[in-house]
PDB file of C-alpha atoms in Angstrom:
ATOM      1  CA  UNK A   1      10.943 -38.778 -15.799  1.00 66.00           C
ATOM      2  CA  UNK A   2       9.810 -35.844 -13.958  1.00 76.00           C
ATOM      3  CA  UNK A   3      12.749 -34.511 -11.899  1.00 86.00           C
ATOM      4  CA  UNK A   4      14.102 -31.569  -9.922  1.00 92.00           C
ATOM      5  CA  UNK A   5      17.401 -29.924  -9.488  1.00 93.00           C
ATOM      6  CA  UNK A   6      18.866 -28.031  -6.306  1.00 96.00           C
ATOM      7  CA  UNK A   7      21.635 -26.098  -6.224  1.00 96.00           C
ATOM      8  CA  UNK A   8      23.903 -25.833  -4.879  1.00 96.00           C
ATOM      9  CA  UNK A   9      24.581 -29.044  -2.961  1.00 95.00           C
ATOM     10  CA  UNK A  10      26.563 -27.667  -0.203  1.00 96.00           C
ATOM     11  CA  UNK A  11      27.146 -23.524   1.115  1.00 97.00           C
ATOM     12  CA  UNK A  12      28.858 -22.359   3.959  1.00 97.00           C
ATOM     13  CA  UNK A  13      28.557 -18.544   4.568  1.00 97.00           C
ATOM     14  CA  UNK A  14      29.790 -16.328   7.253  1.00 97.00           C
ATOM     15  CA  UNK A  15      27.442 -15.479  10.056  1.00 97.00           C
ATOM     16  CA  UNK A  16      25.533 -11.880   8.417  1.00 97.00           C
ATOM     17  CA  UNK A  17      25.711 -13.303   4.824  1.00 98.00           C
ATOM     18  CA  UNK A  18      23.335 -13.929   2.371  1.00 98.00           C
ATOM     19  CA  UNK A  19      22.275 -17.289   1.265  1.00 97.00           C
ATOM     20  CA  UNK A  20      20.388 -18.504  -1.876  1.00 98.00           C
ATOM     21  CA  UNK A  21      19.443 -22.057  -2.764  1.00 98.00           C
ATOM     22  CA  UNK A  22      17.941 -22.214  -5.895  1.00 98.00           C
ATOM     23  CA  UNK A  23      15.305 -25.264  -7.523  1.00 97.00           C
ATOM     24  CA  UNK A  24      14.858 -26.119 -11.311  1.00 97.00           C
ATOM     25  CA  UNK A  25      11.981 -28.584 -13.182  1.00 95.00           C
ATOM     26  CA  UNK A  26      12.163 -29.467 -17.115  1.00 89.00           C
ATOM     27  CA  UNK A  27       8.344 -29.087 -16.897  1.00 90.00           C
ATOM     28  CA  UNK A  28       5.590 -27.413 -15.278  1.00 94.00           C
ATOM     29  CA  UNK A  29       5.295 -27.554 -11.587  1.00 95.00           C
ATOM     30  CA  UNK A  30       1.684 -27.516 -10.036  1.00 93.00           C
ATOM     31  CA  UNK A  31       3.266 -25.700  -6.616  1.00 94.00           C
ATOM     32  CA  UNK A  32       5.982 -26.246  -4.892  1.00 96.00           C
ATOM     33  CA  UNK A  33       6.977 -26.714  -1.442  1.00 96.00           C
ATOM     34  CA  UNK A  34       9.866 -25.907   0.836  1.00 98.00           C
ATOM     35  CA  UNK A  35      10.968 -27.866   3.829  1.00 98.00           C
ATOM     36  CA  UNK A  36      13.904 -27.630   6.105  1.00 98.00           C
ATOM     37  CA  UNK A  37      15.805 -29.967   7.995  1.00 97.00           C
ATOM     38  CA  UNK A  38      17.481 -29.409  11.075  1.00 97.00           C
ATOM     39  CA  UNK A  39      20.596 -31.767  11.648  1.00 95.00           C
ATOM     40  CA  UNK A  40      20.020 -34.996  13.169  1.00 93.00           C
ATOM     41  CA  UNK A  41      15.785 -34.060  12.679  1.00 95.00           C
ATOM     42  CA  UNK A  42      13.121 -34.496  10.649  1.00 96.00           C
ATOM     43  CA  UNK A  43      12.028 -31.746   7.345  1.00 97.00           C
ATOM     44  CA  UNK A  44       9.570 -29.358   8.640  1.00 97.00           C
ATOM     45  CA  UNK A  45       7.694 -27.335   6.252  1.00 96.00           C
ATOM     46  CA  UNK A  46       8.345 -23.647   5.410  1.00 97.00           C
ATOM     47  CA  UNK A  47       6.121 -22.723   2.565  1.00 96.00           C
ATOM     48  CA  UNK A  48       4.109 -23.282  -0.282  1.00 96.00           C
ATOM     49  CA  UNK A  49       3.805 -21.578  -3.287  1.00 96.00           C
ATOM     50  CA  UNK A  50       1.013 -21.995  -6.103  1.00 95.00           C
ATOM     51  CA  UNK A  51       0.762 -18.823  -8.365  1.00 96.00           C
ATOM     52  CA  UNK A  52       2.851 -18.129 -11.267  1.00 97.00           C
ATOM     53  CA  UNK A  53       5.565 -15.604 -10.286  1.00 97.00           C
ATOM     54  CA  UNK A  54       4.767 -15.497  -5.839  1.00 97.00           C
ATOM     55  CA  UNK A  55       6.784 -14.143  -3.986  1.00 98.00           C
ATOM     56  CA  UNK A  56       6.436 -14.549  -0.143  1.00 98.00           C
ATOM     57  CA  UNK A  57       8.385 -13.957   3.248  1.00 97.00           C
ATOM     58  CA  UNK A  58       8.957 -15.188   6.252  1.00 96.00           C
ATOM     59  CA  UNK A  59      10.601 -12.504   8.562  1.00 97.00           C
ATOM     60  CA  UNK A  60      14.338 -12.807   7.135  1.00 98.00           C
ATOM     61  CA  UNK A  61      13.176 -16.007   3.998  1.00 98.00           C
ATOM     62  CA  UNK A  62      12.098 -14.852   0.882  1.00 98.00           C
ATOM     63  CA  UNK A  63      10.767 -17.577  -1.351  1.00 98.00           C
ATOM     64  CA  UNK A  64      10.336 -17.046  -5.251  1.00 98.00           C
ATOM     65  CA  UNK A  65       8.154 -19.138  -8.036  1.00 98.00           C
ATOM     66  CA  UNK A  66       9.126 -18.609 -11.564  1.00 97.00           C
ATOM     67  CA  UNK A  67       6.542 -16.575 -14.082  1.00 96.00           C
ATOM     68  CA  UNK A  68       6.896 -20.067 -16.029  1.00 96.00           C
ATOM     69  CA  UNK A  69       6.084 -22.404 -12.282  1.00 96.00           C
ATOM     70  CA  UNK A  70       9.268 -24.171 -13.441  1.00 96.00           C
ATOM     71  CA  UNK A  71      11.684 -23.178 -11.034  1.00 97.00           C
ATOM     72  CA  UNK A  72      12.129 -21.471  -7.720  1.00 98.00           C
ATOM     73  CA  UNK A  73      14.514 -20.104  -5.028  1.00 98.00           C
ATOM     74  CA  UNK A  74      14.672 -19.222  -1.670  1.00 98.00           C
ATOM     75  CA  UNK A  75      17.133 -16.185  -0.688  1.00 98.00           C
ATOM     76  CA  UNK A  76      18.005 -16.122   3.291  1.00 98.00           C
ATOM     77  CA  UNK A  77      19.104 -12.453   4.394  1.00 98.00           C
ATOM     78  CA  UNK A  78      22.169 -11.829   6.860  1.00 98.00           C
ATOM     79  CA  UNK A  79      21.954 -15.628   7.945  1.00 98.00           C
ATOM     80  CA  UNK A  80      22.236 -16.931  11.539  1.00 97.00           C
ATOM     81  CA  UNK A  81      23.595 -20.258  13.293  1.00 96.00           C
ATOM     82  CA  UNK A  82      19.756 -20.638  13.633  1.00 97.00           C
ATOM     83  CA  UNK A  83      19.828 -21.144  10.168  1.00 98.00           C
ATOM     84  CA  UNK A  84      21.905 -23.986  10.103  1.00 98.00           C
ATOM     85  CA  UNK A  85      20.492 -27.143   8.403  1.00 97.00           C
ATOM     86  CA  UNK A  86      18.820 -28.580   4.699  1.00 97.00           C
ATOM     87  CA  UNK A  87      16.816 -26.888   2.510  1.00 98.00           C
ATOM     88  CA  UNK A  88      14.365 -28.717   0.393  1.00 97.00           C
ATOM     89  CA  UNK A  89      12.256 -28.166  -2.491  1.00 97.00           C
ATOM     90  CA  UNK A  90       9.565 -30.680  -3.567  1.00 96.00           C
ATOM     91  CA  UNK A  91       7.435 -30.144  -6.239  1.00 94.00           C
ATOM     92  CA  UNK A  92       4.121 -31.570  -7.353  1.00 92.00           C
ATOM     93  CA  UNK A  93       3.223 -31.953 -11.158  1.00 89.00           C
ATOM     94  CA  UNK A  94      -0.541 -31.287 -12.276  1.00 85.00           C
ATOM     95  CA  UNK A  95      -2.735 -34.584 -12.228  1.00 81.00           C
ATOM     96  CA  UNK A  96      -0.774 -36.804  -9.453  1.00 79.00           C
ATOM     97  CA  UNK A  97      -0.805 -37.115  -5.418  1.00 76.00           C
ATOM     98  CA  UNK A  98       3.253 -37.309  -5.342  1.00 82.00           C
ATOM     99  CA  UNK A  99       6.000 -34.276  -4.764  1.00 90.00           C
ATOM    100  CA  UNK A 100       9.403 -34.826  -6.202  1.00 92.00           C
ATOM    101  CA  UNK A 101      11.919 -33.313  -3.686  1.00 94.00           C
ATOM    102  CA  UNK A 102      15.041 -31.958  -4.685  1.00 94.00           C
ATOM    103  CA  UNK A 103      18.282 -33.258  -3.420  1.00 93.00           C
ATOM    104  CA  UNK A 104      18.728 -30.269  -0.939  1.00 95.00           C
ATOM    105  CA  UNK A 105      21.017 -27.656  -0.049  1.00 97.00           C
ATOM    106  CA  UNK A 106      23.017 -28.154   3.582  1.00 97.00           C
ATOM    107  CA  UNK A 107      23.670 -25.045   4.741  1.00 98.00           C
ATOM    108  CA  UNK A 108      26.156 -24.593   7.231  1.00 97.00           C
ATOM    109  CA  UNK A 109      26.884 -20.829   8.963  1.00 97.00           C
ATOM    110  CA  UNK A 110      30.109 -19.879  10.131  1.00 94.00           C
ATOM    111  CA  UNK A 111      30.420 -17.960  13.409  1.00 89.00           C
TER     112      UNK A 111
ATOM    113  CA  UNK B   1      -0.148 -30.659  17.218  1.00 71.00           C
ATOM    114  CA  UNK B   2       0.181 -32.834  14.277  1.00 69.00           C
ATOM    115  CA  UNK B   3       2.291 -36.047  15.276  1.00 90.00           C
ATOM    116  CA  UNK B   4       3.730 -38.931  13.225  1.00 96.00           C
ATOM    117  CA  UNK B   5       5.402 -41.563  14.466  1.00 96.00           C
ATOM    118  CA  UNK B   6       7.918 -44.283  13.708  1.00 97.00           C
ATOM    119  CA  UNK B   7       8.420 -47.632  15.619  1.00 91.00           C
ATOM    120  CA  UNK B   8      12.242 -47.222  16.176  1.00 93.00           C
ATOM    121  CA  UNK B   9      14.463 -44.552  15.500  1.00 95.00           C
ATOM    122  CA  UNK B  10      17.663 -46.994  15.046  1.00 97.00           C
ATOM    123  CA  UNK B  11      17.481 -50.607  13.713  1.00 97.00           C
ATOM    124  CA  UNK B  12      20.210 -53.078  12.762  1.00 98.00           C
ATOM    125  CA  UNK B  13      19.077 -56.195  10.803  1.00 97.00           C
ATOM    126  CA  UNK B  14      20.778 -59.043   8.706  1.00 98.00           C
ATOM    127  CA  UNK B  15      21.072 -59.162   4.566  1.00 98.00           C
ATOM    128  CA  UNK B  16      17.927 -61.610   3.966  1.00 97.00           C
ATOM    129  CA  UNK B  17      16.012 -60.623   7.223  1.00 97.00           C
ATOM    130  CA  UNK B  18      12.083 -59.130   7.063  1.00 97.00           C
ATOM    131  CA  UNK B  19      11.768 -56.157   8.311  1.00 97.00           C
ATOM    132  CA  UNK B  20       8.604 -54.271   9.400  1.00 97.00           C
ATOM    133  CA  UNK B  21       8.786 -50.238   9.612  1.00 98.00           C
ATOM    134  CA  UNK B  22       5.416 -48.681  11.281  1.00 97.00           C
ATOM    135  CA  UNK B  23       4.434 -45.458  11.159  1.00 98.00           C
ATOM    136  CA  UNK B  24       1.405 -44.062  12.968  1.00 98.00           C
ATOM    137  CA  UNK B  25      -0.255 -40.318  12.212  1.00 97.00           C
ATOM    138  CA  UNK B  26      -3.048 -38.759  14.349  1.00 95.00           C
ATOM    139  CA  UNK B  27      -4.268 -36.356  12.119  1.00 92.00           C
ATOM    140  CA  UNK B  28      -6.678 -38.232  10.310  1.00 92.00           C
ATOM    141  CA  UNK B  29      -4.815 -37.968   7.018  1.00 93.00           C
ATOM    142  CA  UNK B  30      -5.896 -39.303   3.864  1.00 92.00           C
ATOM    143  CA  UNK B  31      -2.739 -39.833   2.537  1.00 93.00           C
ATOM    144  CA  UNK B  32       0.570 -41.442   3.875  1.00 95.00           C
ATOM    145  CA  UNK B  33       4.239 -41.769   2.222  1.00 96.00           C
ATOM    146  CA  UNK B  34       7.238 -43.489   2.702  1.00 98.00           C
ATOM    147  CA  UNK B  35      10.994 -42.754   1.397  1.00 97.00           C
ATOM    148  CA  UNK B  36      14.571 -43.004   2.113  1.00 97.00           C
ATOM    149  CA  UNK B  37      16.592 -40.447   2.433  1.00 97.00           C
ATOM    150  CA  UNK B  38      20.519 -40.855   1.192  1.00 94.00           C
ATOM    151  CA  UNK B  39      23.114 -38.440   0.968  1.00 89.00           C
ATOM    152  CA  UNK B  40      23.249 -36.498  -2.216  1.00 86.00           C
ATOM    153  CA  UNK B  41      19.914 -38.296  -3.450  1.00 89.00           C
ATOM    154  CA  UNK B  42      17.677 -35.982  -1.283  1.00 90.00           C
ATOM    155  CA  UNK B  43      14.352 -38.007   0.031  1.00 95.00           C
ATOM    156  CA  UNK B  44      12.892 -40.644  -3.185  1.00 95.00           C
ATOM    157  CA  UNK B  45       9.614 -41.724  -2.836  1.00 95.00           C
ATOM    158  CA  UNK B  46       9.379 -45.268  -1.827  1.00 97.00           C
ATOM    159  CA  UNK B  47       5.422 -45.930  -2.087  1.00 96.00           C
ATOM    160  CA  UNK B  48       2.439 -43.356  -1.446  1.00 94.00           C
ATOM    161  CA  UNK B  49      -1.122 -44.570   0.354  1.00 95.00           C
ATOM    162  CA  UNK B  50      -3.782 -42.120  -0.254  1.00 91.00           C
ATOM    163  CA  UNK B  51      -6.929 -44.632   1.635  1.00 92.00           C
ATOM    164  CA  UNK B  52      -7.055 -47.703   3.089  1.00 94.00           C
ATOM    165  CA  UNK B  53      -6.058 -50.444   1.332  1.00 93.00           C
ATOM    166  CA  UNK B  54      -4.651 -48.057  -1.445  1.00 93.00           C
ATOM    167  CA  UNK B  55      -1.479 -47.395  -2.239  1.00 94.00           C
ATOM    168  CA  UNK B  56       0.636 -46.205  -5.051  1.00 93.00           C
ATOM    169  CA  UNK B  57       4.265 -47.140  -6.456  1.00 94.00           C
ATOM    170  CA  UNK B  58       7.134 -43.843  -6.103  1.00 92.00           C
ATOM    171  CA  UNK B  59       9.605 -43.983  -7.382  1.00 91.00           C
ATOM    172  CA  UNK B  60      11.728 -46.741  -5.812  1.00 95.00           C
ATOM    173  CA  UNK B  61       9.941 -49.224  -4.985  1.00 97.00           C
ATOM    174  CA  UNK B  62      11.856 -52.168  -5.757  1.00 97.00           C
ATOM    175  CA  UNK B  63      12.613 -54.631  -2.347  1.00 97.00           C
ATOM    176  CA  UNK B  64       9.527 -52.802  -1.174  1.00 98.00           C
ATOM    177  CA  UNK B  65       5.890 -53.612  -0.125  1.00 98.00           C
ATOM    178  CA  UNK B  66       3.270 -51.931   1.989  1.00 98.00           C
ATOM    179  CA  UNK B  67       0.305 -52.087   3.893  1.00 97.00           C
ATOM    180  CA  UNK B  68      -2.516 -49.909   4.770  1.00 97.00           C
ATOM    181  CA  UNK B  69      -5.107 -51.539   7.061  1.00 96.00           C
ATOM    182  CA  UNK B  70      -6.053 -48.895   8.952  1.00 97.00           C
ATOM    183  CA  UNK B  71      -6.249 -45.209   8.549  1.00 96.00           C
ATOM    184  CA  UNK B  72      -3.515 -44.109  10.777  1.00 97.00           C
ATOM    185  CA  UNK B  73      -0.841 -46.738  10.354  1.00 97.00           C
ATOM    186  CA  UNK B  74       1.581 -47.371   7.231  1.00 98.00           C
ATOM    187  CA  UNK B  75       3.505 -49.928   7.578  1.00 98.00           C
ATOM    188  CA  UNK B  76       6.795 -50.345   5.149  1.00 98.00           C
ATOM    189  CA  UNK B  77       7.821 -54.041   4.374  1.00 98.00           C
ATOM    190  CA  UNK B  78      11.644 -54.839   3.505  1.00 97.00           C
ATOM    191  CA  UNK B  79      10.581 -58.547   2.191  1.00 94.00           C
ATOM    192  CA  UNK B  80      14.582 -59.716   1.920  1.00 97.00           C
ATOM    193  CA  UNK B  81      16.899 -57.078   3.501  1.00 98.00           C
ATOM    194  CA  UNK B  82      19.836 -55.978   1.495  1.00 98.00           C
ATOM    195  CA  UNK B  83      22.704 -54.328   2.341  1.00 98.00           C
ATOM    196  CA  UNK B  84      21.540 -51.356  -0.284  1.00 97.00           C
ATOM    197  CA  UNK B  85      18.577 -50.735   2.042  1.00 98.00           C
ATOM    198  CA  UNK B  86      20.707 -49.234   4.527  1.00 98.00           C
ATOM    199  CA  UNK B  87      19.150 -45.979   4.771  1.00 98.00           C
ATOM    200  CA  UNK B  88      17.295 -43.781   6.726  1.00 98.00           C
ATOM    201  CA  UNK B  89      13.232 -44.073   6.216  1.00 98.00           C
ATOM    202  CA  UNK B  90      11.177 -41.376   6.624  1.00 98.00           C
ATOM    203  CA  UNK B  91       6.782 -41.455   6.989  1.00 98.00           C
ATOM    204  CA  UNK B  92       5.252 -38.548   6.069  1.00 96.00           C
ATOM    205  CA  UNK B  93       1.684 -37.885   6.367  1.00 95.00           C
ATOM    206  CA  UNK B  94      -0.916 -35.357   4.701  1.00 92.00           C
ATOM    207  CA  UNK B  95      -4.535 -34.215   4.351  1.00 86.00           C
ATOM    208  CA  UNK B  96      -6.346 -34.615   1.235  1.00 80.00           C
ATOM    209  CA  UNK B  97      -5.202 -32.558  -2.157  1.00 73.00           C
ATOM    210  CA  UNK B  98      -2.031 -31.911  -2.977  1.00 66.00           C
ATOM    211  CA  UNK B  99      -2.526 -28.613  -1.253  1.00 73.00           C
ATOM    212  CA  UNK B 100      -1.539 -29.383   2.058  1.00 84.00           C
ATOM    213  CA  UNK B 101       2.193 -29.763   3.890  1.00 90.00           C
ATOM    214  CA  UNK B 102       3.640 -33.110   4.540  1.00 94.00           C
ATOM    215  CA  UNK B 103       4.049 -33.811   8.776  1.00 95.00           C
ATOM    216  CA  UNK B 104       7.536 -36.414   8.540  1.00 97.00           C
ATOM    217  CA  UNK B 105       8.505 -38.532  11.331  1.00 97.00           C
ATOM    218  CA  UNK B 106      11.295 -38.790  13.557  1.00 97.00           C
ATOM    219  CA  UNK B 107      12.610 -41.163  11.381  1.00 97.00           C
ATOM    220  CA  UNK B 108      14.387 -44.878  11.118  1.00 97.00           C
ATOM    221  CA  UNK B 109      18.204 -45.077  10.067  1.00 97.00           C
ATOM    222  CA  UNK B 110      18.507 -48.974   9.102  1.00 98.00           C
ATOM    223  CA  UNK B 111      21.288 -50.742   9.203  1.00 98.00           C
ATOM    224  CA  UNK B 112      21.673 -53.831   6.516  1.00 98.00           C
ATOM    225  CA  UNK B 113      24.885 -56.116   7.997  1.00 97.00           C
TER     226      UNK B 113
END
């Protein structure tokens, strides 16, 4: 069935360090989403992405999508405790309502 | 500001109990989800609702039922409880196309004795 894979499962980086969580599909994707969750909340959206190859930002977040829409990334620069929580991707396949969410990344930043 | 909300944020019920999850969105959103989030498994897609009286299997819907009566409520239906159902359930709610964000709620960890 349609799946996809985040890695890495678990990262803890130093407070200034970069941080990369990175989401694969077997097949196609439609667009894919990105979502974080705070500890002890609820995911909260970050982005979407829909073209082949986008790349957009959010201040410090850089989010990728694949030339082939089958995978993606998101790259955080010189992290901060305000970064502190799960990443998700979830992403939607051509024809049906659902999005498939990766397993997540916790990311935990070191002081 | 979009809200979504969940009828209790902790619950404890016994193995063979029914249990009713609600989740109400004032948005006006076509469609309306339910998973359970686990660690390592990420959130799985228990059943989507995209109108009234409309829903859709994910892609775990086994123990599971729902109901969509009205546009703004979802309600998630553990027929038997089983200690495997201990979880935590999210509702998520969203406009029409797939182009649009999810809005979760709060949340409901469940606790299967």
């Amino acid at each position: 069935g349609q799946q996809v894979m985040q890695i890495p499962q678990y990262q803890h980086v130093q407070e200034g360090e970069d941080f990369t969580t990175y989401c694969n599909s077997s097949t196609t994707l439609s667009n894919i989403q990105w979502y974080k969750q705070r500890p002890g909340g609820h995911p909260v959206f970050l982005i979407q992405l829909v073209k082949s190859g986008e790349v957009k930002k959010q201040k410090r977040l850089t989010f990728q999508f694949g030339e082939a829409k089958k995978n993606s990334s998101l790259h955080i620069t010189a992290t901060q405790t305000t970064d502190v929580g799960t990443y998700f991707c979830a992403g939607c396949y051509s024809g049906t309502y659902k999005y498939i969410f990766g397993t997540g990344t916790r990311l935990k930043v070191l002081a | 500001d979009v809200k979504v909300t969940q009828s209790s944020r902790y619950l404890v019920k016994r193995t063979g109990e029914k249990v009713f999850l609600e989740c109400v969105q004032d948005m006006d959103h076509e469609n309306m989800f339910w998973y359970r989030q686990d660690p390592g498994l990420g959130l799985r897609l228990i059943y989507f609702s995209y109108d009234v009286k409309m829903k859709e299997k994910g892609d775990i819907p086994e123990g599971y039922s729902v109901s969509r009566e009205k546009k703004e409520r979802f309600s998630l239906i553990l027929e038997s409880a089983s200690t495997n159902q201990t979880s935590m359930y999210l509702c998520a709610s969203r406009g029409s196309g797939n182009l649009y964000e999810q809005y979760f709620g709060p949340g409901t960890r469940l606790t299967v004795t």
